[in-house]
mmCIF file of C-alpha atoms in Angstrom:
data_model
loop_
_atom_site.group_PDB
_atom_site.id
_atom_site.type_symbol
_atom_site.label_atom_id
_atom_site.label_comp_id
_atom_site.label_asym_id
_atom_site.label_seq_id
_atom_site.Cartn_x
_atom_site.Cartn_y
_atom_site.Cartn_z
ATOM 1 C CA UNK A 18 -9.128 -63.106 1.345
ATOM 2 C CA UNK A 19 -10.849 -64.175 4.693
ATOM 3 C CA UNK A 20 -14.218 -62.730 6.199
ATOM 4 C CA UNK A 21 -11.756 -61.276 8.850
ATOM 5 C CA UNK A 22 -9.894 -59.920 6.745
ATOM 6 C CA UNK A 23 -12.587 -58.627 3.755
ATOM 7 C CA UNK A 24 -14.463 -57.048 6.982
ATOM 8 C CA UNK A 25 -11.026 -55.541 7.790
ATOM 9 C CA UNK A 26 -10.551 -53.801 4.429
ATOM 10 C CA UNK A 27 -14.344 -52.647 4.011
ATOM 11 C CA UNK A 28 -13.631 -50.446 7.674
ATOM 12 C CA UNK A 29 -11.006 -48.915 6.796
ATOM 13 C CA UNK A 30 -12.555 -47.842 2.955
ATOM 14 C CA UNK A 31 -15.359 -46.457 5.401
ATOM 15 C CA UNK A 32 -12.693 -44.559 7.463
ATOM 16 C CA UNK A 33 -11.151 -43.699 4.412
ATOM 17 C CA UNK A 34 -14.449 -42.061 2.830
ATOM 18 C CA UNK A 35 -15.371 -40.624 6.169
ATOM 19 C CA UNK A 36 -11.966 -39.149 6.777
ATOM 20 C CA UNK A 37 -11.592 -36.836 3.042
ATOM 21 C CA UNK A 38 -15.773 -36.645 3.110
ATOM 22 C CA UNK A 39 -14.859 -34.943 6.282
ATOM 23 C CA UNK A 40 -11.620 -32.584 4.805
ATOM 24 C CA UNK A 41 -14.085 -31.676 1.803
ATOM 25 C CA UNK A 42 -15.841 -29.497 4.380
ATOM 26 C CA UNK A 43 -13.627 -29.119 7.149
ATOM 27 C CA UNK A 44 -10.926 -28.106 4.982
ATOM 28 C CA UNK A 45 -10.223 -23.641 5.568
ATOM 29 C CA UNK A 46 -10.451 -21.497 3.528
ATOM 30 C CA UNK A 47 -6.431 -20.463 2.383
ATOM 31 C CA UNK A 48 -6.096 -17.028 3.093
ATOM 32 C CA UNK A 49 -3.794 -14.932 0.444
ATOM 33 C CA UNK A 50 -0.536 -14.089 1.583
ATOM 34 C CA UNK A 51 -0.581 -10.000 1.997
ATOM 35 C CA UNK A 52 3.804 -11.198 2.072
ATOM 36 C CA UNK A 53 5.306 -9.386 -0.733
ATOM 37 C CA UNK A 54 8.529 -9.715 -2.369
ATOM 38 C CA UNK A 55 10.549 -8.214 -4.424
ATOM 39 C CA UNK A 56 10.291 -10.582 -7.153
ATOM 40 C CA UNK A 57 6.156 -9.160 -6.956
ATOM 41 C CA UNK A 58 7.161 -5.327 -6.716
ATOM 42 C CA UNK A 59 9.481 -5.993 -9.608
ATOM 43 C CA UNK A 60 6.328 -7.090 -11.721
ATOM 44 C CA UNK A 61 4.178 -4.543 -10.235
ATOM 45 C CA UNK A 62 6.495 -2.133 -11.844
ATOM 46 C CA UNK A 63 6.292 -3.298 -15.147
ATOM 47 C CA UNK A 64 2.281 -2.345 -15.323
ATOM 48 C CA UNK A 65 3.258 1.173 -14.897
ATOM 49 C CA UNK A 66 5.466 1.078 -17.293
ATOM 50 C CA UNK A 67 4.636 4.147 -20.288
ATOM 51 C CA UNK A 68 6.559 5.597 -23.029
ATOM 52 C CA UNK A 69 4.156 8.921 -23.622
ATOM 53 C CA UNK A 70 5.292 8.335 -27.263
ATOM 54 C CA UNK A 71 3.035 5.199 -28.599
ATOM 55 C CA UNK A 72 0.595 6.254 -26.658
ATOM 56 C CA UNK A 73 -3.171 5.823 -28.073
ATOM 57 C CA UNK A 74 -3.649 8.909 -29.739
ATOM 58 C CA UNK A 75 -6.935 8.289 -30.279
ATOM 59 C CA UNK A 76 -8.014 8.043 -27.214
ATOM 60 C CA UNK A 77 -5.044 11.291 -26.794
ATOM 61 C CA UNK A 78 -7.519 13.358 -28.372
ATOM 62 C CA UNK A 79 -10.812 11.844 -27.239
ATOM 63 C CA UNK A 80 -9.966 13.525 -23.404
ATOM 64 C CA UNK A 81 -8.224 16.472 -24.789
ATOM 65 C CA UNK A 82 -11.790 17.555 -26.001
ATOM 66 C CA UNK A 83 -13.409 16.031 -23.131
ATOM 67 C CA UNK A 84 -11.409 18.812 -21.656
ATOM 68 C CA UNK A 85 -11.859 21.431 -23.378
ATOM 69 C CA UNK A 86 -15.333 20.721 -24.461
ATOM 70 C CA UNK A 87 -16.396 18.997 -21.232
ATOM 71 C CA UNK A 88 -14.607 20.555 -18.764
ATOM 72 C CA UNK A 89 -13.319 17.482 -17.856
ATOM 73 C CA UNK A 90 -10.327 18.313 -14.608
ATOM 74 C CA UNK A 91 -7.804 15.430 -13.313
ATOM 75 C CA UNK A 92 -5.977 12.730 -13.721
ATOM 76 C CA UNK A 93 -6.774 9.074 -15.988
ATOM 77 C CA UNK A 94 -5.781 5.984 -17.155
ATOM 78 C CA UNK A 95 -6.095 2.824 -19.350
ATOM 79 C CA UNK A 96 -4.654 0.179 -19.520
ATOM 80 C CA UNK A 97 -5.085 -3.181 -20.856
ATOM 81 C CA UNK A 98 -3.573 -6.461 -20.728
ATOM 82 C CA UNK A 99 -1.370 -4.902 -18.481
ATOM 83 C CA UNK A 100 -0.508 -1.949 -20.272
ATOM 84 C CA UNK A 101 -0.740 1.097 -19.870
ATOM 85 C CA UNK A 102 -2.319 2.135 -23.586
ATOM 86 C CA UNK A 103 -2.526 5.957 -22.426
ATOM 87 C CA UNK A 104 -2.241 8.478 -19.113
ATOM 88 C CA UNK A 105 -2.463 12.014 -17.918
ATOM 89 C CA UNK A 106 -2.893 14.498 -15.824
ATOM 90 C CA UNK A 107 -5.224 17.448 -17.299
ATOM 91 C CA UNK A 108 -5.394 20.705 -15.099
ATOM 92 C CA UNK A 109 -4.903 22.535 -11.610
ATOM 93 C CA UNK A 110 -5.010 20.294 -8.684
ATOM 94 C CA UNK A 111 -5.428 23.567 -6.488
ATOM 95 C CA UNK A 112 -7.250 26.062 -8.949
ATOM 96 C CA UNK A 113 -6.912 28.824 -6.485
ATOM 97 C CA UNK A 114 -2.608 28.719 -6.592
ATOM 98 C CA UNK A 115 -2.917 27.078 -9.687
ATOM 99 C CA UNK A 116 -0.716 24.079 -9.241
ATOM 100 C CA UNK A 117 -0.939 21.585 -12.279
ATOM 101 C CA UNK A 118 -1.936 17.874 -11.815
ATOM 102 C CA UNK A 119 0.679 14.982 -11.823
ATOM 103 C CA UNK A 120 0.625 11.876 -12.349
ATOM 104 C CA UNK A 121 1.458 10.840 -8.584
ATOM 105 C CA UNK A 122 -1.288 12.922 -7.398
ATOM 106 C CA UNK A 123 -3.442 11.536 -4.430
ATOM 107 C CA UNK A 124 -7.372 12.009 -5.091
ATOM 108 C CA UNK A 125 -9.983 11.299 -2.488
ATOM 109 C CA UNK A 126 -11.643 8.784 -4.106
ATOM 110 C CA UNK A 127 -15.261 9.402 -2.288
ATOM 111 C CA UNK A 128 -17.061 6.102 -3.292
ATOM 112 C CA UNK A 129 -14.812 4.619 -5.219
ATOM 113 C CA UNK A 130 -14.181 3.668 -1.270
ATOM 114 C CA UNK A 131 -16.802 0.607 -1.081
ATOM 115 C CA UNK A 132 -14.694 -1.607 -2.966
ATOM 116 C CA UNK A 133 -11.629 -1.235 -0.462
ATOM 117 C CA UNK A 134 -14.457 -2.063 2.298
ATOM 118 C CA UNK A 135 -16.179 -4.323 0.685
ATOM 119 C CA UNK A 136 -12.740 -6.468 0.408
ATOM 120 C CA UNK A 137 -11.928 -6.037 4.340
ATOM 121 C CA UNK A 138 -14.702 -7.594 5.223
ATOM 122 C CA UNK A 139 -14.556 -10.167 2.902
ATOM 123 C CA UNK A 140 -11.456 -10.539 4.281
ATOM 124 C CA UNK A 141 -12.571 -11.457 7.918
ATOM 125 C CA UNK A 142 -15.216 -13.589 6.120
ATOM 126 C CA UNK A 143 -12.554 -15.929 4.614
ATOM 127 C CA UNK A 144 -10.586 -15.719 7.867
ATOM 128 C CA UNK A 145 -13.537 -16.802 10.195
ATOM 129 C CA UNK A 146 -14.209 -13.608 11.897
ATOM 130 C CA UNK A 147 -17.333 -12.954 10.791
ATOM 131 C CA UNK A 148 -20.411 -13.940 8.704
ATOM 132 C CA UNK A 149 -22.300 -11.926 6.038
ATOM 133 C CA UNK A 150 -25.243 -13.104 7.871
ATOM 134 C CA UNK A 151 -23.715 -11.502 11.239
ATOM 135 C CA UNK A 152 -26.260 -9.113 13.227
ATOM 136 C CA UNK A 153 -24.723 -5.479 13.592
ATOM 137 C CA UNK A 154 -26.012 -5.866 17.145
ATOM 138 C CA UNK A 155 -23.298 -8.702 17.092
ATOM 139 C CA UNK A 156 -21.052 -6.013 17.243
ATOM 140 C CA UNK A 157 -23.121 -2.741 18.423
ATOM 141 C CA UNK A 158 -25.645 -4.162 21.107
ATOM 142 C CA UNK A 159 -26.941 -0.561 21.017
ATOM 143 C CA UNK A 160 -27.335 -0.260 17.640
ATOM 144 C CA UNK A 161 -31.422 0.426 17.089
ATOM 145 C CA UNK A 162 -32.399 -1.333 14.419
ATOM 146 C CA UNK A 163 -33.639 -4.651 14.120
ATOM 147 C CA UNK A 164 -31.968 -7.771 11.045
ATOM 148 C CA UNK A 165 -29.813 -5.879 9.582
ATOM 149 C CA UNK A 166 -26.457 -7.736 8.839
ATOM 150 C CA UNK A 167 -23.468 -7.687 7.554
ATOM 151 C CA UNK A 168 -24.704 -8.997 3.328
ATOM 152 C CA UNK A 169 -27.396 -6.584 4.112
ATOM 153 C CA UNK A 170 -24.951 -3.326 4.629
ATOM 154 C CA UNK A 171 -22.548 -5.715 1.674
ATOM 155 C CA UNK A 172 -25.440 -4.512 -1.048
ATOM 156 C CA UNK A 173 -26.956 -1.404 0.733
ATOM 157 C CA UNK A 174 -30.850 -2.897 1.472
ATOM 158 C CA UNK A 175 -30.355 -2.581 5.051
ATOM 159 C CA UNK A 176 -32.707 -0.434 4.959
ATOM 160 C CA UNK A 177 -30.707 2.517 6.741
ATOM 161 C CA UNK A 178 -31.075 6.527 6.729
ATOM 162 C CA UNK A 179 -27.902 8.399 4.646
ATOM 163 C CA UNK A 180 -25.572 9.902 7.954
ATOM 164 C CA UNK A 181 -24.610 12.725 5.805
ATOM 165 C CA UNK A 182 -27.842 14.298 6.283
ATOM 166 C CA UNK A 183 -29.262 12.747 9.509
ATOM 167 C CA UNK A 184 -25.952 13.893 11.489
ATOM 168 C CA UNK A 185 -26.196 17.803 9.338
ATOM 169 C CA UNK A 186 -28.495 18.619 12.372
ATOM 170 C CA UNK A 187 -27.436 17.273 15.739
ATOM 171 C CA UNK A 188 -23.615 17.634 15.506
ATOM 172 C CA UNK A 189 -23.141 20.799 16.609
ATOM 173 C CA UNK A 190 -19.394 21.670 16.653
ATOM 174 C CA UNK A 191 -18.841 22.153 12.807
ATOM 175 C CA UNK A 192 -15.381 22.753 13.597
ATOM 176 C CA UNK A 193 -14.776 19.814 15.341
ATOM 177 C CA UNK A 194 -14.329 16.658 13.824
ATOM 178 C CA UNK A 195 -15.962 13.500 13.557
ATOM 179 C CA UNK A 196 -15.672 9.604 13.634
ATOM 180 C CA UNK A 197 -17.493 5.825 12.948
ATOM 181 C CA UNK A 198 -17.849 5.801 16.823
ATOM 182 C CA UNK A 199 -19.154 9.517 16.824
ATOM 183 C CA UNK A 200 -21.992 8.132 14.169
ATOM 184 C CA UNK A 201 -22.537 5.166 15.492
ATOM 185 C CA UNK A 202 -23.655 6.887 18.454
ATOM 186 C CA UNK A 203 -25.272 9.554 16.798
ATOM 187 C CA UNK A 204 -27.612 6.556 15.784
ATOM 188 C CA UNK A 205 -27.763 4.758 18.799
ATOM 189 C CA UNK A 206 -29.068 7.889 20.590
ATOM 190 C CA UNK A 207 -31.703 9.187 18.047
ATOM 191 C CA UNK A 208 -32.675 6.249 16.508
ATOM 192 C CA UNK A 209 -33.132 7.624 12.951
ATOM 193 C CA UNK A 210 -36.077 6.970 11.039
ATOM 194 C CA UNK A 211 -35.496 4.044 8.535
ATOM 195 C CA UNK A 212 -35.688 4.311 5.073
ATOM 196 C CA UNK A 213 -37.263 1.069 4.449
ATOM 197 C CA UNK A 214 -37.837 -2.233 6.555
ATOM 198 C CA UNK A 215 -33.979 -4.617 6.152
ATOM 199 C CA UNK A 216 -33.769 -6.354 2.916
ATOM 200 C CA UNK A 217 -37.395 -4.580 1.094
ATOM 201 C CA UNK A 218 -34.694 -2.744 -1.551
ATOM 202 C CA UNK A 219 -31.951 -1.257 -3.088
ATOM 203 C CA UNK A 220 -31.452 2.015 -1.053
ATOM 204 C CA UNK A 221 -27.570 2.980 -2.328
ATOM 205 C CA UNK A 222 -26.212 5.091 0.642
ATOM 206 C CA UNK A 223 -23.026 6.034 2.552
ATOM 207 C CA UNK A 224 -24.197 4.789 6.988
ATOM 208 C CA UNK A 225 -23.679 1.348 5.331
ATOM 209 C CA UNK A 226 -20.241 1.099 4.211
ATOM 210 C CA UNK A 227 -19.246 3.691 7.854
ATOM 211 C CA UNK A 228 -21.312 0.893 9.862
ATOM 212 C CA UNK A 229 -19.058 -1.569 7.860
ATOM 213 C CA UNK A 230 -16.045 0.549 8.242
ATOM 214 C CA UNK A 231 -17.219 0.620 12.415
ATOM 215 C CA UNK A 232 -17.004 -3.799 12.417
ATOM 216 C CA UNK A 233 -13.821 -4.011 10.716
ATOM 217 C CA UNK A 234 -12.409 -2.080 13.638
ATOM 218 C CA UNK A 235 -14.648 -3.258 16.492
ATOM 219 C CA UNK A 236 -13.275 -6.881 15.032
ATOM 220 C CA UNK A 237 -10.015 -6.495 14.196
ATOM 221 C CA UNK A 238 -9.298 -4.452 16.935
ATOM 222 C CA UNK A 239 -7.095 -1.884 14.711
ATOM 223 C CA UNK A 240 -8.325 1.303 13.339
ATOM 224 C CA UNK A 241 -10.182 1.141 9.867
ATOM 225 C CA UNK A 242 -6.711 2.893 8.528
ATOM 226 C CA UNK A 243 -4.369 0.680 9.802
ATOM 227 C CA UNK A 244 -6.296 -2.454 9.202
ATOM 228 C CA UNK A 245 -6.031 -1.593 5.199
ATOM 229 C CA UNK A 246 -2.712 -0.404 5.214
ATOM 230 C CA UNK A 247 -1.291 -3.876 6.534
ATOM 231 C CA UNK A 248 -3.949 -5.923 4.628
ATOM 232 C CA UNK A 249 -4.851 -4.343 2.220
ATOM 233 C CA UNK A 250 -2.669 -1.556 0.489
ATOM 234 C CA UNK A 251 0.577 -3.225 1.855
ATOM 235 C CA UNK A 252 -0.281 -6.484 -0.151
ATOM 236 C CA UNK A 253 -1.043 -4.784 -3.269
ATOM 237 C CA UNK A 254 1.927 -2.938 -3.255
ATOM 238 C CA UNK A 255 -0.511 0.052 -3.385
ATOM 239 C CA UNK A 256 2.227 1.850 -1.907
ATOM 240 C CA UNK A 257 0.846 5.926 -2.341
ATOM 241 C CA UNK A 258 -2.308 4.136 -1.245
ATOM 242 C CA UNK A 259 -3.404 6.246 2.588
ATOM 243 C CA UNK A 260 -6.859 6.606 4.745
ATOM 244 C CA UNK A 261 -7.091 9.755 5.522
ATOM 245 C CA UNK A 262 -9.745 11.342 8.584
ATOM 246 C CA UNK A 263 -9.845 14.628 9.489
ATOM 247 C CA UNK A 264 -10.470 12.993 12.643
ATOM 248 C CA UNK A 265 -6.319 12.361 12.200
ATOM 249 C CA UNK A 266 -4.760 14.950 9.945
ATOM 250 C CA UNK A 267 -6.658 18.320 11.100
ATOM 251 C CA UNK A 268 -5.685 19.593 6.971
ATOM 252 C CA UNK A 269 -5.738 16.660 4.799
ATOM 253 C CA UNK A 270 -2.596 16.164 3.905
ATOM 254 C CA UNK A 271 -2.453 15.962 -0.625
ATOM 255 C CA UNK A 272 -1.970 18.463 -3.205
ATOM 256 C CA UNK A 273 -5.433 17.967 -4.825
ATOM 257 C CA UNK A 274 -8.679 20.408 -3.891
ATOM 258 C CA UNK A 275 -12.207 19.107 -4.768
ATOM 259 C CA UNK A 276 -13.515 21.956 -6.643
ATOM 260 C CA UNK A 277 -17.793 22.552 -7.087
ATOM 261 C CA UNK A 278 -18.754 23.029 -10.477
ATOM 262 C CA UNK A 279 -16.805 26.205 -10.912
ATOM 263 C CA UNK A 280 -13.586 27.262 -10.019
ATOM 264 C CA UNK A 281 -15.005 29.515 -7.965
ATOM 265 C CA UNK A 282 -15.821 27.216 -5.270
ATOM 266 C CA UNK A 283 -13.707 24.768 -3.344
ATOM 267 C CA UNK A 284 -14.257 22.430 -1.319
ATOM 268 C CA UNK A 285 -12.746 22.575 2.344
ATOM 269 C CA UNK A 286 -12.411 19.243 4.326
ATOM 270 C CA UNK A 287 -15.550 19.456 7.491
ATOM 271 C CA UNK A 288 -16.249 17.359 10.349
ATOM 272 C CA UNK A 289 -18.479 14.259 7.459
ATOM 273 C CA UNK A 290 -15.489 13.918 6.092
ATOM 274 C CA UNK A 291 -13.702 12.641 9.942
ATOM 275 C CA UNK A 292 -16.503 8.900 8.711
ATOM 276 C CA UNK A 293 -14.836 6.941 6.563
ATOM 277 C CA UNK A 294 -14.929 3.696 4.891
ATOM 278 C CA UNK A 295 -17.584 5.294 2.553
ATOM 279 C CA UNK A 296 -15.526 7.659 1.181
ATOM 280 C CA UNK A 297 -11.919 8.706 3.071
ATOM 281 C CA UNK A 298 -9.313 6.640 0.984
ATOM 282 C CA UNK A 299 -6.685 8.688 -0.709
ATOM 283 C CA UNK A 300 -4.737 7.548 -3.991
ATOM 284 C CA UNK A 301 -2.938 7.221 -7.811
ATOM 285 C CA UNK A 302 -4.012 5.973 -10.906
ATOM 286 C CA UNK A 303 -1.051 3.479 -10.682
ATOM 287 C CA UNK A 304 -2.163 2.625 -7.228
ATOM 288 C CA UNK A 305 -5.748 1.212 -8.788
ATOM 289 C CA UNK A 306 -4.234 0.250 -11.680
ATOM 290 C CA UNK A 307 -1.947 -2.588 -9.022
ATOM 291 C CA UNK A 308 -3.980 -3.056 -7.107
ATOM 292 C CA UNK A 309 -7.130 -4.063 -10.066
ATOM 293 C CA UNK A 310 -3.901 -6.486 -10.393
ATOM 294 C CA UNK A 311 -3.837 -7.966 -6.747
ATOM 295 C CA UNK A 312 -7.224 -8.183 -7.341
ATOM 296 C CA UNK A 313 -7.043 -11.013 -10.255
ATOM 297 C CA UNK A 314 -4.192 -12.475 -9.063
ATOM 298 C CA UNK A 315 -5.551 -13.939 -5.749
ATOM 299 C CA UNK A 316 -3.540 -11.816 -3.860
ATOM 300 C CA UNK A 317 -5.827 -10.403 -2.024
ATOM 301 C CA UNK A 318 -8.989 -12.046 -2.096
ATOM 302 C CA UNK A 319 -10.189 -16.612 -3.432
ATOM 303 C CA UNK A 320 -11.760 -16.381 -6.742
ATOM 304 C CA UNK A 321 -15.374 -17.978 -4.545
ATOM 305 C CA UNK A 322 -15.307 -14.420 -2.789
ATOM 306 C CA UNK A 323 -15.014 -12.403 -5.745
ATOM 307 C CA UNK A 324 -17.292 -14.341 -7.435
ATOM 308 C CA UNK A 325 -20.010 -13.756 -4.885
ATOM 309 C CA UNK A 326 -18.772 -10.080 -4.216
ATOM 310 C CA UNK A 327 -19.505 -9.335 -8.056
ATOM 311 C CA UNK A 328 -22.264 -11.130 -7.959
ATOM 312 C CA UNK A 329 -25.559 -9.132 -8.442
ATOM 313 C CA UNK A 330 -27.408 -9.054 -4.826
ATOM 314 C CA UNK A 331 -30.165 -6.799 -5.956
ATOM 315 C CA UNK A 332 -33.073 -5.719 -8.969
ATOM 316 C CA UNK A 333 -30.946 -4.897 -11.736
ATOM 317 C CA UNK A 334 -31.286 -1.952 -13.642
ATOM 318 C CA UNK A 335 -32.038 -1.373 -17.381
ATOM 319 C CA UNK A 336 -31.821 -5.531 -17.220
ATOM 320 C CA UNK A 337 -27.988 -4.974 -17.539
ATOM 321 C CA UNK A 338 -26.635 -2.860 -13.902
ATOM 322 C CA UNK A 339 -27.071 -4.357 -10.496
ATOM 323 C CA UNK A 340 -24.540 -4.137 -7.648
ATOM 324 C CA UNK A 341 -23.393 -6.493 -6.035
ATOM 325 C CA UNK A 342 -20.778 -6.188 -2.453
ATOM 326 C CA UNK A 343 -18.693 -3.311 -2.750
ATOM 327 C CA UNK A 344 -18.866 -3.468 -6.451
ATOM 328 C CA UNK A 345 -21.271 -2.093 -8.682
ATOM 329 C CA UNK A 346 -21.345 -3.639 -12.164
ATOM 330 C CA UNK A 347 -22.877 -3.992 -15.632
ATOM 331 C CA UNK A 348 -23.725 -7.966 -16.277
ATOM 332 C CA UNK A 349 -23.773 -8.562 -20.291
ATOM 333 C CA UNK A 350 -24.785 -10.955 -22.715
ATOM 334 C CA UNK A 351 -22.213 -14.830 -22.303
ATOM 335 C CA UNK A 352 -21.468 -14.067 -19.095
ATOM 336 C CA UNK A 353 -19.686 -10.230 -20.272
ATOM 337 C CA UNK A 354 -19.295 -9.350 -16.562
ATOM 338 C CA UNK A 355 -18.056 -5.743 -15.907
ATOM 339 C CA UNK A 356 -17.792 -3.895 -11.975
ATOM 340 C CA UNK A 357 -16.906 -0.660 -11.048
ATOM 341 C CA UNK A 358 -17.687 2.250 -9.278
ATOM 342 C CA UNK A 359 -18.437 5.667 -9.091
ATOM 343 C CA UNK A 360 -17.904 8.388 -6.837
ATOM 344 C CA UNK A 361 -18.485 11.451 -6.150
ATOM 345 C CA UNK A 362 -18.064 13.486 -2.659
ATOM 346 C CA UNK A 363 -16.410 16.909 -1.563
ATOM 347 C CA UNK A 364 -15.837 18.884 -5.435
ATOM 348 C CA UNK A 365 -14.338 14.542 -6.560
ATOM 349 C CA UNK A 366 -16.004 12.791 -9.494
ATOM 350 C CA UNK A 367 -14.598 9.799 -10.049
ATOM 351 C CA UNK A 368 -15.192 6.661 -11.852
ATOM 352 C CA UNK A 369 -13.440 3.450 -11.635
ATOM 353 C CA UNK A 370 -14.204 0.399 -15.032
ATOM 354 C CA UNK A 371 -12.824 -3.388 -14.783
ATOM 355 C CA UNK A 372 -13.792 -5.224 -17.983
ATOM 356 C CA UNK A 373 -12.841 -8.658 -16.778
ATOM 357 C CA UNK A 374 -13.546 -10.581 -19.797
ATOM 358 C CA UNK A 375 -11.206 -8.371 -21.675
ATOM 359 C CA UNK A 376 -8.771 -7.062 -18.589
ATOM 360 C CA UNK A 377 -9.445 -3.242 -19.342
ATOM 361 C CA UNK A 378 -8.844 -0.991 -16.924
ATOM 362 C CA UNK A 379 -10.429 2.527 -17.402
ATOM 363 C CA UNK A 380 -9.394 5.023 -14.425
ATOM 364 C CA UNK A 381 -10.769 8.997 -14.485
ATOM 365 C CA UNK A 382 -9.988 10.619 -11.421
ATOM 366 C CA UNK A 383 -11.974 14.460 -11.240
ATOM 367 C CA UNK A 384 -11.551 17.233 -9.221
ATOM 368 C CA UNK A 385 -14.307 19.360 -10.777
ATOM 369 C CA UNK A 386 -17.530 18.081 -10.549
ATOM 370 C CA UNK A 387 -19.172 19.585 -13.777
ATOM 371 C CA UNK A 388 -20.774 16.144 -15.042
ATOM 372 C CA UNK A 389 -18.227 15.845 -17.676
ATOM 373 C CA UNK A 390 -17.525 11.944 -16.601
ATOM 374 C CA UNK A 391 -21.128 11.723 -17.606
ATOM 375 C CA UNK A 392 -19.387 11.959 -21.682
ATOM 376 C CA UNK A 393 -16.933 8.780 -21.853
ATOM 377 C CA UNK A 394 -19.580 6.637 -24.238
ATOM 378 C CA UNK A 395 -17.176 6.982 -27.157
ATOM 379 C CA UNK A 396 -14.346 6.145 -25.538
ATOM 380 C CA UNK A 397 -15.845 2.544 -24.732
ATOM 381 C CA UNK A 398 -16.770 1.870 -27.576
ATOM 382 C CA UNK A 399 -13.664 2.646 -28.796
ATOM 383 C CA UNK A 400 -12.389 0.119 -26.367
ATOM 384 C CA UNK A 401 -15.146 -2.490 -27.334
ATOM 385 C CA UNK A 402 -16.039 -2.139 -23.458
ATOM 386 C CA UNK A 403 -19.598 -1.874 -22.730
ATOM 387 C CA UNK A 404 -21.046 1.590 -22.297
ATOM 388 C CA UNK A 405 -20.972 2.136 -18.695
ATOM 389 C CA UNK A 406 -23.839 4.458 -18.365
ATOM 390 C CA UNK A 407 -27.511 3.399 -17.126
ATOM 391 C CA UNK A 408 -29.782 5.494 -19.649
ATOM 392 C CA UNK A 409 -27.523 4.675 -22.923
ATOM 393 C CA UNK A 410 -30.216 0.829 -21.973
ATOM 394 C CA UNK A 411 -34.051 0.218 -21.967
ATOM 395 C CA UNK A 412 -34.801 -2.936 -20.019
ATOM 396 C CA UNK A 413 -36.255 -4.404 -17.115
ATOM 397 C CA UNK A 414 -36.003 -3.741 -13.732
ATOM 398 C CA UNK A 415 -35.258 -0.697 -11.142
ATOM 399 C CA UNK A 416 -34.866 2.470 -12.950
ATOM 400 C CA UNK A 417 -31.729 4.377 -12.992
ATOM 401 C CA UNK A 418 -30.884 7.497 -11.935
ATOM 402 C CA UNK A 419 -32.228 6.627 -8.016
ATOM 403 C CA UNK A 420 -28.828 5.337 -6.129
ATOM 404 C CA UNK A 421 -26.438 7.130 -7.661
ATOM 405 C CA UNK A 422 -23.342 8.386 -5.158
#
């Protein structure tokens, strides 16, 4: 081979290597498809098949005891490996009218909504619409605080105050609903004192995810409700899940009423049910099973995005509990990972648990806030799931009890 030929081969090899390197570097993230087929619906329907005669009788007894002894009122479901082991609707949807709950009843998910908002943000990151390092001021220039990024909002490290308390004394027209944009404008106008400087500590509060929802609306030009329906609910096959805000619905169109501690006090929606993103999604047991499935099979996010969302970004509580991008989590030995979220809002109290290693889903949606969901330890043990209760462990890290919904 002549020197000229050798030089030509070397040049081509160098160009080929450079092209390969650049293609790896510049290859865009493959965004999951939002299109569904009839086959998708058929496969999903199999996840929701349940024969009460074959239900787990131990779980049945546990739920009855939780109802009778601890006053649990609500809907619950346990599924493993794509099969429902047990489900039950137990108690009243609306005590005043003596309406019974149904498996298909829609509950205000309260802070379980935050997991959906986190998914939406990560979708926009994958599409290049925003960055985790983007400052809130990029989207809302009149935002009064410096140094608050999308990532700090997702991980509750922004140091912001909780708008739920801040706006109560400022929003004078209590009968008029308040939107996310209204809250953003109130923050810009009144500049309430922060709880802490950005990125100095974990401080769970609703403001973070209310602002994230406002960013979703600004980036997409759609309402939060429209974005979630098109990009999350429909792709996941969630046909009974909606965003309901009092800015759109004077009366939220669901039958389940929240009750605060005793049946005497039903909670009526008010101006604080206008902002969404931190809450405001209504869903059912079965749709939450489909949500878990859509996350597992990559329909909503890529694996790298999910891995980052399921990574703790704060100091662990008692050595195990942490917070990622919209998800609480339990990190155990041998890479054991359980992600979950609790919810507590206007008479609703929930827990949504996903054991990623054992493919177990545990859902309790309650509409009587009486502390009954603090008594699930035996169920976790029965299923071989870590006990999802901070007080059940001792260890280094932050103290439990200061970051609950």
